mmCIF file with all atom_site columns, C-alpha atoms in Angstrom:
data_model
loop_
_atom_site.group_PDB
_atom_site.id
_atom_site.type_symbol
_atom_site.label_atom_id
_atom_site.label_alt_id
_atom_site.label_comp_id
_atom_site.label_asym_id
_atom_site.label_entity_id
_atom_site.label_seq_id
_atom_site.pdbx_PDB_ins_code
_atom_site.Cartn_x
_atom_site.Cartn_y
_atom_site.Cartn_z
_atom_site.occupancy
_atom_site.B_iso_or_equiv
_atom_site.pdbx_formal_charge
_atom_site.auth_seq_id
_atom_site.auth_comp_id
_atom_site.auth_asym_id
_atom_site.auth_atom_id
_atom_site.pdbx_PDB_model_num
ATOM 1   C CA . UNK W 1 1   ? -129.968 7.204  -9.452  1.00 41.00 ? 1   UNK W CA 1
ATOM 2   C CA . UNK W 1 2   ? -126.101 7.808  -8.437  1.00 44.00 ? 2   UNK W CA 1
ATOM 3   C CA . UNK W 1 3   ? -123.979 7.037  -11.252 1.00 56.00 ? 3   UNK W CA 1
ATOM 4   C CA . UNK W 1 4   ? -120.588 8.048  -10.181 1.00 65.00 ? 4   UNK W CA 1
ATOM 5   C CA . UNK W 1 5   ? -119.078 6.504  -7.272  1.00 77.00 ? 5   UNK W CA 1
ATOM 6   C CA . UNK W 1 6   ? -115.820 7.577  -5.824  1.00 81.00 ? 6   UNK W CA 1
ATOM 7   C CA . UNK W 1 7   ? -113.138 5.446  -4.010  1.00 83.00 ? 7   UNK W CA 1
ATOM 8   C CA . UNK W 1 8   ? -111.651 5.826  -1.732  1.00 89.00 ? 8   UNK W CA 1
ATOM 9   C CA . UNK W 1 9   ? -114.541 7.682  0.666   1.00 90.00 ? 9   UNK W CA 1
ATOM 10  C CA . UNK W 1 10  ? -111.501 9.373  2.575   1.00 93.00 ? 10  UNK W CA 1
ATOM 11  C CA . UNK W 1 11  ? -107.982 9.814  1.865   1.00 95.00 ? 11  UNK W CA 1
ATOM 12  C CA . UNK W 1 12  ? -105.397 11.331 4.421   1.00 96.00 ? 12  UNK W CA 1
ATOM 13  C CA . UNK W 1 13  ? -101.779 12.329 3.227   1.00 96.00 ? 13  UNK W CA 1
ATOM 14  C CA . UNK W 1 14  ? -98.853  14.227 3.707   1.00 97.00 ? 14  UNK W CA 1
ATOM 15  C CA . UNK W 1 15  ? -98.098  17.459 1.816   1.00 97.00 ? 15  UNK W CA 1
ATOM 16  C CA . UNK W 1 16  ? -95.898  16.767 -1.093  1.00 97.00 ? 16  UNK W CA 1
ATOM 17  C CA . UNK W 1 17  ? -97.421  13.488 -1.671  1.00 97.00 ? 17  UNK W CA 1
ATOM 18  C CA . UNK W 1 18  ? -99.646  12.479 -4.759  1.00 97.00 ? 18  UNK W CA 1
ATOM 19  C CA . UNK W 1 19  ? -103.619 12.025 -4.154  1.00 97.00 ? 19  UNK W CA 1
ATOM 20  C CA . UNK W 1 20  ? -105.306 9.457  -6.167  1.00 96.00 ? 20  UNK W CA 1
ATOM 21  C CA . UNK W 1 21  ? -109.270 9.207  -6.374  1.00 95.00 ? 21  UNK W CA 1
ATOM 22  C CA . UNK W 1 22  ? -111.193 6.930  -8.580  1.00 95.00 ? 22  UNK W CA 1
ATOM 23  C CA . UNK W 1 23  ? -114.590 7.051  -10.116 1.00 93.00 ? 23  UNK W CA 1
ATOM 24  C CA . UNK W 1 24  ? -116.785 4.544  -11.517 1.00 93.00 ? 24  UNK W CA 1
ATOM 25  C CA . UNK W 1 25  ? -119.773 4.999  -13.401 1.00 92.00 ? 25  UNK W CA 1
ATOM 26  C CA . UNK W 1 26  ? -122.666 2.693  -14.972 1.00 89.00 ? 26  UNK W CA 1
ATOM 27  C CA . UNK W 1 27  ? -123.894 3.816  -18.238 1.00 84.00 ? 27  UNK W CA 1
ATOM 28  C CA . UNK W 1 28  ? -122.509 5.392  -21.372 1.00 88.00 ? 28  UNK W CA 1
ATOM 29  C CA . UNK W 1 29  ? -121.408 9.144  -21.052 1.00 91.00 ? 29  UNK W CA 1
ATOM 30  C CA . UNK W 1 30  ? -120.720 12.264 -23.158 1.00 91.00 ? 30  UNK W CA 1
ATOM 31  C CA . UNK W 1 31  ? -118.004 13.469 -20.571 1.00 93.00 ? 31  UNK W CA 1
ATOM 32  C CA . UNK W 1 32  ? -116.808 12.911 -17.082 1.00 94.00 ? 32  UNK W CA 1
ATOM 33  C CA . UNK W 1 33  ? -116.274 16.073 -14.654 1.00 95.00 ? 33  UNK W CA 1
ATOM 34  C CA . UNK W 1 34  ? -114.390 16.354 -11.317 1.00 96.00 ? 34  UNK W CA 1
ATOM 35  C CA . UNK W 1 35  ? -115.588 19.014 -8.823  1.00 97.00 ? 35  UNK W CA 1
ATOM 36  C CA . UNK W 1 36  ? -113.982 20.167 -5.546  1.00 97.00 ? 36  UNK W CA 1
ATOM 37  C CA . UNK W 1 37  ? -116.017 21.443 -2.483  1.00 96.00 ? 37  UNK W CA 1
ATOM 38  C CA . UNK W 1 38  ? -114.266 23.135 0.501   1.00 94.00 ? 38  UNK W CA 1
ATOM 39  C CA . UNK W 1 39  ? -115.890 22.495 3.882   1.00 88.00 ? 39  UNK W CA 1
ATOM 40  C CA . UNK W 1 40  ? -119.752 23.854 3.749   1.00 82.00 ? 40  UNK W CA 1
ATOM 41  C CA . UNK W 1 41  ? -119.190 25.667 0.411   1.00 88.00 ? 41  UNK W CA 1
ATOM 42  C CA . UNK W 1 42  ? -120.378 25.162 -3.102  1.00 91.00 ? 42  UNK W CA 1
ATOM 43  C CA . UNK W 1 43  ? -118.666 23.167 -5.836  1.00 95.00 ? 43  UNK W CA 1
ATOM 44  C CA . UNK W 1 44  ? -115.948 24.495 -8.002  1.00 96.00 ? 44  UNK W CA 1
ATOM 45  C CA . UNK W 1 45  ? -115.453 22.666 -11.602 1.00 96.00 ? 45  UNK W CA 1
ATOM 46  C CA . UNK W 1 46  ? -111.869 21.263 -11.823 1.00 97.00 ? 46  UNK W CA 1
ATOM 47  C CA . UNK W 1 47  ? -111.824 19.619 -15.262 1.00 96.00 ? 47  UNK W CA 1
ATOM 48  C CA . UNK W 1 48  ? -113.748 17.855 -18.084 1.00 95.00 ? 48  UNK W CA 1
ATOM 49  C CA . UNK W 1 49  ? -112.540 14.831 -19.924 1.00 96.00 ? 49  UNK W CA 1
ATOM 50  C CA . UNK W 1 50  ? -114.766 13.871 -22.904 1.00 94.00 ? 50  UNK W CA 1
ATOM 51  C CA . UNK W 1 51  ? -115.507 10.463 -23.838 1.00 94.00 ? 51  UNK W CA 1
ATOM 52  C CA . UNK W 1 52  ? -113.205 10.110 -26.673 1.00 94.00 ? 52  UNK W CA 1
ATOM 53  C CA . UNK W 1 53  ? -110.266 11.277 -24.629 1.00 96.00 ? 53  UNK W CA 1
ATOM 54  C CA . UNK W 1 54  ? -108.143 9.222  -22.310 1.00 97.00 ? 54  UNK W CA 1
ATOM 55  C CA . UNK W 1 55  ? -106.080 11.756 -20.350 1.00 97.00 ? 55  UNK W CA 1
ATOM 56  C CA . UNK W 1 56  ? -106.265 15.316 -19.614 1.00 97.00 ? 56  UNK W CA 1
ATOM 57  C CA . UNK W 1 57  ? -103.827 17.686 -17.468 1.00 96.00 ? 57  UNK W CA 1
ATOM 58  C CA . UNK W 1 58  ? -104.547 20.927 -15.874 1.00 95.00 ? 58  UNK W CA 1
ATOM 59  C CA . UNK W 1 59  ? -101.732 22.394 -13.662 1.00 97.00 ? 59  UNK W CA 1
ATOM 60  C CA . UNK W 1 60  ? -101.176 19.844 -10.820 1.00 97.00 ? 60  UNK W CA 1
ATOM 61  C CA . UNK W 1 61  ? -104.352 17.824 -11.811 1.00 98.00 ? 61  UNK W CA 1
ATOM 62  C CA . UNK W 1 62  ? -104.126 14.793 -14.145 1.00 98.00 ? 62  UNK W CA 1
ATOM 63  C CA . UNK W 1 63  ? -107.529 13.141 -15.126 1.00 98.00 ? 63  UNK W CA 1
ATOM 64  C CA . UNK W 1 64  ? -107.721 9.528  -16.882 1.00 98.00 ? 64  UNK W CA 1
ATOM 65  C CA . UNK W 1 65  ? -110.685 7.854  -18.390 1.00 97.00 ? 65  UNK W CA 1
ATOM 66  C CA . UNK W 1 66  ? -111.222 4.199  -19.173 1.00 96.00 ? 66  UNK W CA 1
ATOM 67  C CA . UNK W 1 67  ? -114.505 3.946  -21.117 1.00 95.00 ? 67  UNK W CA 1
ATOM 68  C CA . UNK W 1 68  ? -114.239 0.289  -21.307 1.00 95.00 ? 68  UNK W CA 1
ATOM 69  C CA . UNK W 1 69  ? -114.180 -0.175 -17.547 1.00 94.00 ? 69  UNK W CA 1
ATOM 70  C CA . UNK W 1 70  ? -116.360 2.812  -16.956 1.00 94.00 ? 70  UNK W CA 1
ATOM 71  C CA . UNK W 1 71  ? -113.854 4.476  -14.782 1.00 95.00 ? 71  UNK W CA 1
ATOM 72  C CA . UNK W 1 72  ? -111.816 7.626  -14.316 1.00 96.00 ? 72  UNK W CA 1
ATOM 73  C CA . UNK W 1 73  ? -109.083 8.756  -11.900 1.00 96.00 ? 73  UNK W CA 1
ATOM 74  C CA . UNK W 1 74  ? -107.970 12.197 -10.706 1.00 97.00 ? 74  UNK W CA 1
ATOM 75  C CA . UNK W 1 75  ? -104.507 12.492 -9.543  1.00 98.00 ? 75  UNK W CA 1
ATOM 76  C CA . UNK W 1 76  ? -103.212 15.682 -7.514  1.00 98.00 ? 76  UNK W CA 1
ATOM 77  C CA . UNK W 1 77  ? -99.486  15.849 -7.617  1.00 97.00 ? 77  UNK W CA 1
ATOM 78  C CA . UNK W 1 78  ? -97.204  17.517 -4.994  1.00 97.00 ? 78  UNK W CA 1
ATOM 79  C CA . UNK W 1 79  ? -100.343 18.282 -2.823  1.00 97.00 ? 79  UNK W CA 1
ATOM 80  C CA . UNK W 1 80  ? -100.727 21.235 -0.477  1.00 97.00 ? 80  UNK W CA 1
ATOM 81  C CA . UNK W 1 81  ? -102.711 21.676 2.747   1.00 96.00 ? 81  UNK W CA 1
ATOM 82  C CA . UNK W 1 82  ? -105.047 23.963 0.604   1.00 96.00 ? 82  UNK W CA 1
ATOM 83  C CA . UNK W 1 83  ? -106.024 20.893 -1.476  1.00 97.00 ? 83  UNK W CA 1
ATOM 84  C CA . UNK W 1 84  ? -107.888 19.472 1.608   1.00 97.00 ? 84  UNK W CA 1
ATOM 85  C CA . UNK W 1 85  ? -111.599 19.311 0.334   1.00 97.00 ? 85  UNK W CA 1
ATOM 86  C CA . UNK W 1 86  ? -113.978 16.907 -0.883  1.00 95.00 ? 86  UNK W CA 1
ATOM 87  C CA . UNK W 1 87  ? -113.717 15.768 -4.560  1.00 96.00 ? 87  UNK W CA 1
ATOM 88  C CA . UNK W 1 88  ? -116.831 14.676 -6.578  1.00 95.00 ? 88  UNK W CA 1
ATOM 89  C CA . UNK W 1 89  ? -117.021 13.104 -10.036 1.00 95.00 ? 89  UNK W CA 1
ATOM 90  C CA . UNK W 1 90  ? -119.962 13.939 -12.217 1.00 94.00 ? 90  UNK W CA 1
ATOM 91  C CA . UNK W 1 91  ? -121.189 11.747 -15.311 1.00 92.00 ? 91  UNK W CA 1
ATOM 92  C CA . UNK W 1 92  ? -122.852 13.528 -18.151 1.00 91.00 ? 92  UNK W CA 1
ATOM 93  C CA . UNK W 1 93  ? -125.030 11.360 -20.516 1.00 86.00 ? 93  UNK W CA 1
ATOM 94  C CA . UNK W 1 94  ? -127.174 12.444 -23.233 1.00 78.00 ? 94  UNK W CA 1
ATOM 95  C CA . UNK W 1 95  ? -128.973 15.174 -21.210 1.00 81.00 ? 95  UNK W CA 1
ATOM 96  C CA . UNK W 1 96  ? -127.889 18.386 -19.890 1.00 81.00 ? 96  UNK W CA 1
ATOM 97  C CA . UNK W 1 97  ? -128.014 16.801 -16.398 1.00 87.00 ? 97  UNK W CA 1
ATOM 98  C CA . UNK W 1 98  ? -124.913 15.688 -14.422 1.00 90.00 ? 98  UNK W CA 1
ATOM 99  C CA . UNK W 1 99  ? -124.982 12.531 -11.986 1.00 90.00 ? 99  UNK W CA 1
ATOM 100 C CA . UNK W 1 100 ? -122.752 13.052 -9.090  1.00 91.00 ? 100 UNK W CA 1
ATOM 101 C CA . UNK W 1 101 ? -120.791 10.478 -6.964  1.00 89.00 ? 101 UNK W CA 1
ATOM 102 C CA . UNK W 1 102 ? -120.816 10.658 -3.170  1.00 90.00 ? 102 UNK W CA 1
ATOM 103 C CA . UNK W 1 103 ? -117.185 12.103 -3.021  1.00 91.00 ? 103 UNK W CA 1
ATOM 104 C CA . UNK W 1 104 ? -113.759 11.646 -1.658  1.00 94.00 ? 104 UNK W CA 1
ATOM 105 C CA . UNK W 1 105 ? -112.687 13.621 1.334   1.00 94.00 ? 105 UNK W CA 1
ATOM 106 C CA . UNK W 1 106 ? -109.029 14.437 1.032   1.00 97.00 ? 106 UNK W CA 1
ATOM 107 C CA . UNK W 1 107 ? -107.050 15.677 4.015   1.00 97.00 ? 107 UNK W CA 1
ATOM 108 C CA . UNK W 1 108 ? -103.566 17.031 3.446   1.00 97.00 ? 108 UNK W CA 1
ATOM 109 C CA . UNK W 1 109 ? -101.508 17.390 6.415   1.00 96.00 ? 109 UNK W CA 1
ATOM 110 C CA . UNK W 1 110 ? -99.085  20.050 6.617   1.00 92.00 ? 110 UNK W CA 1
ATOM 111 C CA . UNK X 2 1   ? -116.497 35.386 -13.939 1.00 68.00 ? 1   UNK X CA 1
ATOM 112 C CA . UNK X 2 2   ? -119.725 33.438 -13.456 1.00 66.00 ? 2   UNK X CA 1
ATOM 113 C CA . UNK X 2 3   ? -121.468 34.249 -10.327 1.00 91.00 ? 3   UNK X CA 1
ATOM 114 C CA . UNK X 2 4   ? -124.442 32.111 -8.699  1.00 96.00 ? 4   UNK X CA 1
ATOM 115 C CA . UNK X 2 5   ? -125.999 33.676 -5.740  1.00 96.00 ? 5   UNK X CA 1
ATOM 116 C CA . UNK X 2 6   ? -128.319 32.111 -3.256  1.00 96.00 ? 6   UNK X CA 1
ATOM 117 C CA . UNK X 2 7   ? -130.723 34.106 -0.956  1.00 91.00 ? 7   UNK X CA 1
ATOM 118 C CA . UNK X 2 8   ? -129.520 32.671 2.632   1.00 92.00 ? 8   UNK X CA 1
ATOM 119 C CA . UNK X 2 9   ? -126.480 30.857 3.918   1.00 94.00 ? 9   UNK X CA 1
ATOM 120 C CA . UNK X 2 10  ? -128.353 29.484 6.794   1.00 96.00 ? 10  UNK X CA 1
ATOM 121 C CA . UNK X 2 11  ? -132.220 29.118 7.362   1.00 97.00 ? 11  UNK X CA 1
ATOM 122 C CA . UNK X 2 12  ? -134.018 27.771 10.196  1.00 97.00 ? 12  UNK X CA 1
ATOM 123 C CA . UNK X 2 13  ? -137.799 27.033 9.675   1.00 97.00 ? 13  UNK X CA 1
ATOM 124 C CA . UNK X 2 14  ? -140.614 25.154 11.573  1.00 97.00 ? 14  UNK X CA 1
ATOM 125 C CA . UNK X 2 15  ? -142.375 22.214 10.318  1.00 98.00 ? 15  UNK X CA 1
ATOM 126 C CA . UNK X 2 16  ? -145.299 22.902 8.179   1.00 97.00 ? 16  UNK X CA 1
ATOM 127 C CA . UNK X 2 17  ? -143.715 26.536 7.210   1.00 97.00 ? 17  UNK X CA 1
ATOM 128 C CA . UNK X 2 18  ? -143.608 27.292 3.327   1.00 97.00 ? 18  UNK X CA 1
ATOM 129 C CA . UNK X 2 19  ? -139.982 27.928 2.388   1.00 97.00 ? 19  UNK X CA 1
ATOM 130 C CA . UNK X 2 20  ? -138.538 29.869 -0.423  1.00 97.00 ? 20  UNK X CA 1
ATOM 131 C CA . UNK X 2 21  ? -134.941 29.360 -1.617  1.00 98.00 ? 21  UNK X CA 1
ATOM 132 C CA . UNK X 2 22  ? -133.935 31.761 -4.332  1.00 97.00 ? 22  UNK X CA 1
ATOM 133 C CA . UNK X 2 23  ? -131.064 31.380 -6.701  1.00 97.00 ? 23  UNK X CA 1
ATOM 134 C CA . UNK X 2 24  ? -129.785 34.238 -9.193  1.00 98.00 ? 24  UNK X CA 1
ATOM 135 C CA . UNK X 2 25  ? -126.958 33.940 -11.959 1.00 97.00 ? 25  UNK X CA 1
ATOM 136 C CA . UNK X 2 26  ? -125.625 36.552 -13.864 1.00 95.00 ? 26  UNK X CA 1
ATOM 137 C CA . UNK X 2 27  ? -124.353 34.798 -17.079 1.00 91.00 ? 27  UNK X CA 1
ATOM 138 C CA . UNK X 2 28  ? -127.313 34.527 -18.969 1.00 93.00 ? 28  UNK X CA 1
ATOM 139 C CA . UNK X 2 29  ? -127.179 30.544 -18.581 1.00 93.00 ? 29  UNK X CA 1
ATOM 140 C CA . UNK X 2 30  ? -130.088 28.751 -19.913 1.00 94.00 ? 30  UNK X CA 1
ATOM 141 C CA . UNK X 2 31  ? -129.986 25.802 -17.457 1.00 94.00 ? 31  UNK X CA 1
ATOM 142 C CA . UNK X 2 32  ? -130.453 25.985 -13.645 1.00 96.00 ? 32  UNK X CA 1
ATOM 143 C CA . UNK X 2 33  ? -130.610 23.215 -11.272 1.00 97.00 ? 33  UNK X CA 1
ATOM 144 C CA . UNK X 2 34  ? -131.181 22.590 -7.611  1.00 98.00 ? 34  UNK X CA 1
ATOM 145 C CA . UNK X 2 35  ? -129.642 19.756 -5.595  1.00 97.00 ? 35  UNK X CA 1
ATOM 146 C CA . UNK X 2 36  ? -129.629 18.673 -2.104  1.00 97.00 ? 36  UNK X CA 1
ATOM 147 C CA . UNK X 2 37  ? -126.526 17.440 -0.398  1.00 95.00 ? 37  UNK X CA 1
ATOM 148 C CA . UNK X 2 38  ? -126.753 14.939 2.588   1.00 93.00 ? 38  UNK X CA 1
ATOM 149 C CA . UNK X 2 39  ? -123.611 13.210 4.465   1.00 88.00 ? 39  UNK X CA 1
ATOM 150 C CA . UNK X 2 40  ? -122.968 9.941  2.738   1.00 84.00 ? 40  UNK X CA 1
ATOM 151 C CA . UNK X 2 41  ? -125.600 10.622 -0.203  1.00 87.00 ? 41  UNK X CA 1
ATOM 152 C CA . UNK X 2 42  ? -123.570 12.996 -2.275  1.00 88.00 ? 42  UNK X CA 1
ATOM 153 C CA . UNK X 2 43  ? -125.588 15.392 -4.286  1.00 92.00 ? 43  UNK X CA 1
ATOM 154 C CA . UNK X 2 44  ? -129.135 14.570 -5.541  1.00 94.00 ? 44  UNK X CA 1
ATOM 155 C CA . UNK X 2 45  ? -130.822 16.380 -8.105  1.00 95.00 ? 45  UNK X CA 1
ATOM 156 C CA . UNK X 2 46  ? -134.408 17.814 -7.065  1.00 97.00 ? 46  UNK X CA 1
ATOM 157 C CA . UNK X 2 47  ? -135.481 19.801 -10.162 1.00 97.00 ? 47  UNK X CA 1
ATOM 158 C CA . UNK X 2 48  ? -133.612 21.555 -13.118 1.00 95.00 ? 48  UNK X CA 1
ATOM 159 C CA . UNK X 2 49  ? -134.877 24.119 -15.592 1.00 96.00 ? 49  UNK X CA 1
ATOM 160 C CA . UNK X 2 50  ? -133.475 24.534 -19.158 1.00 93.00 ? 50  UNK X CA 1
ATOM 161 C CA . UNK X 2 51  ? -135.432 27.567 -20.026 1.00 92.00 ? 51  UNK X CA 1
ATOM 162 C CA . UNK X 2 52  ? -137.995 30.139 -18.712 1.00 94.00 ? 52  UNK X CA 1
ATOM 163 C CA . UNK X 2 53  ? -141.121 28.612 -17.443 1.00 91.00 ? 53  UNK X CA 1
ATOM 164 C CA . UNK X 2 54  ? -139.703 25.115 -18.093 1.00 93.00 ? 54  UNK X CA 1
ATOM 165 C CA . UNK X 2 55  ? -138.753 22.565 -15.686 1.00 94.00 ? 55  UNK X CA 1
ATOM 166 C CA . UNK X 2 56  ? -138.093 18.884 -15.205 1.00 95.00 ? 56  UNK X CA 1
ATOM 167 C CA . UNK X 2 57  ? -137.987 16.516 -12.257 1.00 95.00 ? 57  UNK X CA 1
ATOM 168 C CA . UNK X 2 58  ? -134.964 15.289 -11.043 1.00 94.00 ? 58  UNK X CA 1
ATOM 169 C CA . UNK X 2 59  ? -134.142 12.074 -8.797  1.00 92.00 ? 59  UNK X CA 1
ATOM 170 C CA . UNK X 2 60  ? -135.962 13.406 -5.676  1.00 96.00 ? 60  UNK X CA 1
ATOM 171 C CA . UNK X 2 61  ? -138.744 15.879 -6.406  1.00 97.00 ? 61  UNK X CA 1
ATOM 172 C CA . UNK X 2 62  ? -141.173 14.759 -3.857  1.00 96.00 ? 62  UNK X CA 1
ATOM 173 C CA . UNK X 2 63  ? -141.989 17.558 -1.451  1.00 96.00 ? 63  UNK X CA 1
ATOM 174 C CA . UNK X 2 64  ? -140.429 20.267 -3.764  1.00 98.00 ? 64  UNK X CA 1
ATOM 175 C CA . UNK X 2 65  ? -141.768 22.577 -6.416  1.00 97.00 ? 65  UNK X CA 1
ATOM 176 C CA . UNK X 2 66  ? -139.819 25.081 -8.480  1.00 97.00 ? 66  UNK X CA 1
ATOM 177 C CA . UNK X 2 67  ? -140.573 28.364 -10.250 1.00 97.00 ? 67  UNK X CA 1
ATOM 178 C CA . UNK X 2 68  ? -138.494 29.955 -13.139 1.00 97.00 ? 68  UNK X CA 1
ATOM 179 C CA . UNK X 2 69  ? -140.269 33.401 -14.098 1.00 96.00 ? 69  UNK X CA 1
ATOM 180 C CA . UNK X 2 70  ? -136.988 34.987 -15.303 1.00 96.00 ? 70  UNK X CA 1
ATOM 181 C CA . UNK X 2 71  ? -134.035 33.430 -17.116 1.00 96.00 ? 71  UNK X CA 1
ATOM 182 C CA . UNK X 2 72  ? -131.656 34.629 -14.262 1.00 97.00 ? 72  UNK X CA 1
ATOM 183 C CA . UNK X 2 73  ? -133.849 33.326 -11.243 1.00 97.00 ? 73  UNK X CA 1
ATOM 184 C CA . UNK X 2 74  ? -134.571 29.876 -10.067 1.00 98.00 ? 74  UNK X CA 1
ATOM 185 C CA . UNK X 2 75  ? -136.696 29.327 -6.888  1.00 97.00 ? 75  UNK X CA 1
ATOM 186 C CA . UNK X 2 76  ? -136.968 26.229 -5.031  1.00 98.00 ? 76  UNK X CA 1
ATOM 187 C CA . UNK X 2 77  ? -140.146 25.877 -2.885  1.00 98.00 ? 77  UNK X CA 1
ATOM 188 C CA . UNK X 2 78  ? -140.908 23.784 -0.049  1.00 97.00 ? 78  UNK X CA 1
ATOM 189 C CA . UNK X 2 79  ? -144.548 23.709 0.199   1.00 94.00 ? 79  UNK X CA 1
ATOM 190 C CA . UNK X 2 80  ? -144.811 22.290 3.853   1.00 97.00 ? 80  UNK X CA 1
ATOM 191 C CA . UNK X 2 81  ? -141.382 21.986 5.077   1.00 97.00 ? 81  UNK X CA 1
ATOM 192 C CA . UNK X 2 82  ? -140.614 18.584 7.412   1.00 97.00 ? 82  UNK X CA 1
ATOM 193 C CA . UNK X 2 83  ? -137.610 17.538 9.261   1.00 97.00 ? 83  UNK X CA 1
ATOM 194 C CA . UNK X 2 84  ? -136.516 15.226 6.777   1.00 97.00 ? 84  UNK X CA 1
ATOM 195 C CA . UNK X 2 85  ? -135.915 18.096 4.290   1.00 98.00 ? 85  UNK X CA 1
ATOM 196 C CA . UNK X 2 86  ? -133.113 19.386 6.657   1.00 98.00 ? 86  UNK X CA 1
ATOM 197 C CA . UNK X 2 87  ? -130.147 19.571 4.367   1.00 97.00 ? 87  UNK X CA 1
ATOM 198 C CA . UNK X 2 88  ? -127.555 21.680 2.259   1.00 97.00 ? 88  UNK X CA 1
ATOM 199 C CA . UNK X 2 89  ? -129.350 22.937 -0.890  1.00 98.00 ? 89  UNK X CA 1
ATOM 200 C CA . UNK X 2 90  ? -127.115 23.733 -3.830  1.00 97.00 ? 90  UNK X CA 1
ATOM 201 C CA . UNK X 2 91  ? -128.099 25.721 -6.823  1.00 97.00 ? 91  UNK X CA 1
ATOM 202 C CA . UNK X 2 92  ? -126.082 25.697 -10.224 1.00 97.00 ? 92  UNK X CA 1
ATOM 203 C CA . UNK X 2 93  ? -126.375 26.921 -13.828 1.00 96.00 ? 93  UNK X CA 1
ATOM 204 C CA . UNK X 2 94  ? -124.906 26.068 -17.000 1.00 93.00 ? 94  UNK X CA 1
ATOM 205 C CA . UNK X 2 95  ? -125.000 26.977 -20.644 1.00 90.00 ? 95  UNK X CA 1
ATOM 206 C CA . UNK X 2 96  ? -126.943 24.729 -22.886 1.00 85.00 ? 96  UNK X CA 1
ATOM 207 C CA . UNK X 2 97  ? -125.240 22.735 -25.565 1.00 77.00 ? 97  UNK X CA 1
ATOM 208 C CA . UNK X 2 98  ? -122.086 20.546 -26.368 1.00 67.00 ? 98  UNK X CA 1
ATOM 209 C CA . UNK X 2 99  ? -118.951 22.180 -24.935 1.00 67.00 ? 99  UNK X CA 1
ATOM 210 C CA . UNK X 2 100 ? -120.759 23.896 -22.452 1.00 69.00 ? 100 UNK X CA 1
ATOM 211 C CA . UNK X 2 101 ? -121.412 21.510 -19.754 1.00 82.00 ? 101 UNK X CA 1
ATOM 212 C CA . UNK X 2 102 ? -119.699 22.961 -16.773 1.00 91.00 ? 102 UNK X CA 1
ATOM 213 C CA . UNK X 2 103 ? -121.880 23.625 -13.848 1.00 94.00 ? 103 UNK X CA 1
ATOM 214 C CA . UNK X 2 104 ? -121.393 26.662 -11.776 1.00 95.00 ? 104 UNK X CA 1
ATOM 215 C CA . UNK X 2 105 ? -122.498 26.558 -8.283  1.00 96.00 ? 105 UNK X CA 1
ATOM 216 C CA . UNK X 2 106 ? -123.807 29.099 -5.666  1.00 96.00 ? 106 UNK X CA 1
ATOM 217 C CA . UNK X 2 107 ? -122.453 28.953 -1.950  1.00 96.00 ? 107 UNK X CA 1
ATOM 218 C CA . UNK X 2 108 ? -125.168 26.695 -0.738  1.00 96.00 ? 108 UNK X CA 1
ATOM 219 C CA . UNK X 2 109 ? -128.034 27.030 1.643   1.00 97.00 ? 109 UNK X CA 1
ATOM 220 C CA . UNK X 2 110 ? -128.176 25.090 4.819   1.00 96.00 ? 110 UNK X CA 1
ATOM 221 C CA . UNK X 2 111 ? -131.554 24.520 6.081   1.00 98.00 ? 111 UNK X CA 1
ATOM 222 C CA . UNK X 2 112 ? -132.570 23.289 9.449   1.00 98.00 ? 112 UNK X CA 1
ATOM 223 C CA . UNK X 2 113 ? -136.251 22.449 9.740   1.00 98.00 ? 113 UNK X CA 1
ATOM 224 C CA . UNK X 2 114 ? -137.458 22.086 13.415  1.00 97.00 ? 114 UNK X CA 1
#
């Protein structure tokens, strides 16, 4: 039961540009999280936004949440080659479980 | 820092073998999770545990079982490995309760079943 769906599936940009990834989910949530995965490695938590929040910042990351549209976006500003990775959204409803999307593969070209 | 370790990075097994994947976390987390990750399908939850000896099925538990005898250790067992269980397996842990929802992941085990 995949709940989060990211868009686009793949994104290729030049260093210094901004990268925007979108996520849609299906049911009500307590929070929505974004994770990053470098090739062949485990996931690393980036940022969490709660259902009563609309926007959150962490360094070069900006996350928005629109519960009326059941969608979230992750913006990475001034991207670097080191940002090359896959990014996943994960929705948490009323349990301890997260439901992950299929991910956006970001490539930042030097 | 939270550390989640998995027993193997790469594993090659034969069809029909019994396979054990081990996961250990060092932060006294109540919750532990096993996922598998396949291209185009994202992460899918196999099983999770919210306490010692407690387990709940995830979305794709068929062909798998789990064991949690100690709080820090969560094992995934493939009773009779099949080729369609070739995948990347990821373990994660988290604290229980509101405000503690972040999951911490291990590096993953890439399993090939021949």
